[in-house]
Coordinates of C-alpha atoms in Angstrom, one line a residue:
E1 CA 10.2 -11.6 9.8
G2 CA 6.9 -10.5 9.3
Q3 CA 6.9 -6.9 9.6
L4 CA 5.1 -4.8 6.6
T5 CA 6.1 -1.0 5.8
V6 CA 3.1 0.0 4.2
S7 CA 4.1 3.3 1.8
H8 CA 1.2 4.9 0.5
Q9 CA 1.2 7.1 -3.1
V10 CA -2.3 8.4 -5.0
L11 CA -1.6 8.6 -8.8
Q12 CA -3.6 11.2 -11.3
E13 CA -3.2 11.1 -14.6
E14 CA -2.1 15.2 -15.6
N15 CA -0.1 15.2 -12.3
T16 CA -2.7 16.9 -10.6
R17 CA -3.6 16.1 -6.9
P18 CA -7.0 14.0 -6.7
K19 CA -9.7 15.4 -5.9
M20 CA -10.3 12.2 -3.0
A21 CA -10.8 13.6 0.5
E22 CA -7.9 12.7 2.5
T23 CA -10.4 10.7 5.1
W24 CA -11.0 8.8 2.8
T25 CA -7.8 7.3 2.3
W26 CA -7.0 7.5 6.6
V27 CA -10.0 5.4 6.5
F28 CA -9.4 3.0 3.4
E29 CA -5.5 2.4 4.6
D30 CA -7.2 1.4 7.9
A31 CA -9.3 -1.0 6.7
F32 CA -6.5 -2.5 4.4
S33 CA -4.2 -2.9 7.7
K34 CA -6.8 -4.0 10.0
P35 CA -6.4 -7.7 8.6
F36 CA -2.4 -7.9 8.4
L37 CA -2.6 -6.6 12.1
A38 CA -5.6 -9.2 12.6
A39 CA -3.0 -12.1 11.6
G40 CA -0.8 -10.4 14.3
T41 CA 1.9 -8.7 11.7
K42 CA 3.9 -6.0 12.5
L43 CA 3.8 -3.1 10.4
V44 CA 5.7 0.0 11.0
D45 CA 5.2 3.3 9.8
R46 CA 7.5 4.5 6.5
A47 CA 7.8 7.9 7.6
T48 CA 8.7 7.1 11.2
T49 CA 11.6 4.5 9.7
M50 CA 12.9 7.4 7.7
R51 CA 12.6 9.9 10.8
L52 CA 14.9 7.4 12.7
T53 CA 17.1 6.1 9.5
A54 CA 18.1 9.4 8.6
A55 CA 18.5 11.0 12.0
S56 CA 21.2 8.1 13.0
M57 CA 22.8 8.7 10.0
I58 CA 23.2 12.2 10.1
N59 CA 24.9 11.5 13.9
K60 CA 27.5 9.2 11.3
G61 CA 28.1 11.3 8.9
H62 CA 26.4 8.6 6.3
V63 CA 24.7 11.1 4.1
E64 CA 25.2 12.3 1.4
P65 CA 23.2 15.0 0.0
Q66 CA 22.9 14.1 -3.5
L67 CA 21.4 10.6 -2.7
A68 CA 19.9 11.7 0.9
V69 CA 16.6 10.6 0.2
R70 CA 17.2 7.6 -1.5
Q71 CA 19.5 6.6 0.3
V72 CA 18.1 7.3 4.1
E73 CA 14.6 5.1 2.5
T74 CA 17.0 2.5 1.4
E75 CA 18.5 1.8 5.1
A76 CA 15.4 2.4 6.5
L77 CA 13.6 -0.2 4.6
K78 CA 16.7 -2.7 5.5
G79 CA 16.7 -1.9 8.8
Y80 CA 12.9 -2.1 9.9
A81 CA 11.1 -4.4 7.4
D82 CA 11.0 -7.8 5.4
L83 CA 8.3 -6.7 3.5
L84 CA 7.5 -3.3 1.6
V85 CA 3.9 -2.7 1.0
E86 CA 3.0 -0.2 -1.8
I87 CA -0.3 1.0 -2.9
L88 CA -0.9 3.0 -5.7
I89 CA -4.6 4.6 -6.1
K90 CA -5.4 6.0 -9.3
K91 CA -8.8 8.3 -9.5
E92 CA -10.8 8.0 -13.0
A93 CA -12.0 10.7 -15.2
N94 CA -15.7 10.4 -14.6
G95 CA -14.5 10.8 -10.9
S96 CA -16.4 7.8 -9.5
D97 CA -14.3 4.6 -10.2
Y98 CA -10.6 4.2 -8.5
D99 CA -7.9 2.0 -10.1
F100 CA -5.6 0.2 -7.3
R101 CA -2.4 -1.8 -7.6
I102 CA -0.8 -3.2 -4.3
T103 CA 2.4 -5.0 -4.9
V104 CA 4.7 -6.2 -1.9
K105 CA 8.4 -7.0 -2.4
K106 CA 10.6 -8.6 0.1
V107 CA 13.4 -6.1 1.2
S108 CA 16.0 -8.2 1.3
D109 CA 16.3 -8.5 -2.3
G110 CA 13.8 -6.7 -4.2
Q111 CA 11.4 -10.1 -5.5
L112 CA 7.7 -9.2 -5.7
L113 CA 6.1 -11.7 -4.0
A114 CA 2.1 -10.6 -4.3
D115 CA 0.7 -8.1 -7.2
V116 CA -3.3 -7.0 -7.3
T117 CA -4.5 -5.2 -9.6
S118 CA -8.5 -4.1 -9.6
V119 CA -10.7 -1.4 -11.4
Y120 CA -12.5 -0.7 -8.3
P121 CA -15.7 -1.3 -7.9
E122 CA -16.3 -3.8 -11.1
D123 CA -13.8 -6.1 -10.3
L124 CA -13.9 -6.1 -6.6
E125 CA -15.5 -9.6 -6.0
S126 CA -17.1 -11.1 -2.8
A127 CA -14.6 -13.5 -1.0
D128 CA -17.5 -15.3 -0.2
S129 CA -19.3 -15.2 -3.3
G130 CA -17.0 -15.0 -6.2
K131 CA -19.7 -11.9 -7.4
S132 CA -19.4 -8.6 -7.3
E133 CA -21.4 -7.2 -3.7
G134 CA -23.5 -3.8 -4.1
I135 CA -21.0 -2.2 -6.6
E136 CA -23.5 0.9 -6.7
A137 CA -23.8 0.9 -2.8
Q138 CA -19.9 0.6 -2.1
E139 CA -18.8 3.2 -4.8
D140 CA -17.4 5.3 -1.7
D141 CA -16.8 3.0 0.6
P142 CA -13.2 2.2 1.6
V143 CA -14.3 0.3 4.4
S144 CA -14.3 -2.4 2.2
T145 CA -12.5 -1.7 -0.3
G146 CA -9.7 -2.0 2.0
R147 CA -10.3 -5.0 3.4
K148 CA -11.0 -6.6 0.2
L149 CA -8.0 -5.7 -1.4
G150 CA -6.2 -6.5 2.1
L151 CA -7.5 -9.8 2.1
E152 CA -6.5 -10.5 -1.8
V153 CA -3.0 -9.6 -1.0
M154 CA -2.6 -11.4 1.8
K155 CA -4.0 -14.7 -0.4
N156 CA -1.5 -13.7 -2.6
L157 CA 1.2 -14.1 -0.1
M158 CA -0.2 -17.2 0.5
V159 CA 0.2 -18.5 -2.4
A160 CA 3.6 -17.3 -3.1
W161 CA 4.9 -18.7 0.2
A162 CA 3.5 -22.1 -0.4
K163 CA 5.9 -22.1 -3.2

């Protein structure tokens, strides 16, 4: 119980690669994960679980070539995680704002447990004051953004589990 597989995708219109620096994404993912780790959540790496599952399935002869990727991903999730966290990031045309959508799904049945959508930076609010804090100063701050969104997802999960 409590293991999360974090799947991260970066989306941009016109199927072009975003101009977002790769290090920005690394720092964002690190900041997003820290609240979960601090709370004792066991995080598993999606790519690693897929490699382990693929190797096991190939050794047993259970991979059909046309379904291999989806089949391996599904088996990896079922074998290693209780929840799937998907983070979608879309950089806006103006080049300085981001849209975020984070969903958490229960692997066993696909139940949606949390769905957090925020337009960055205008809609991110301080958990303490409820007011936007330093929008101009935080436009390029993946640490603050990742932390705030991670905490918002945790808050949504607590509400879902309290029901």
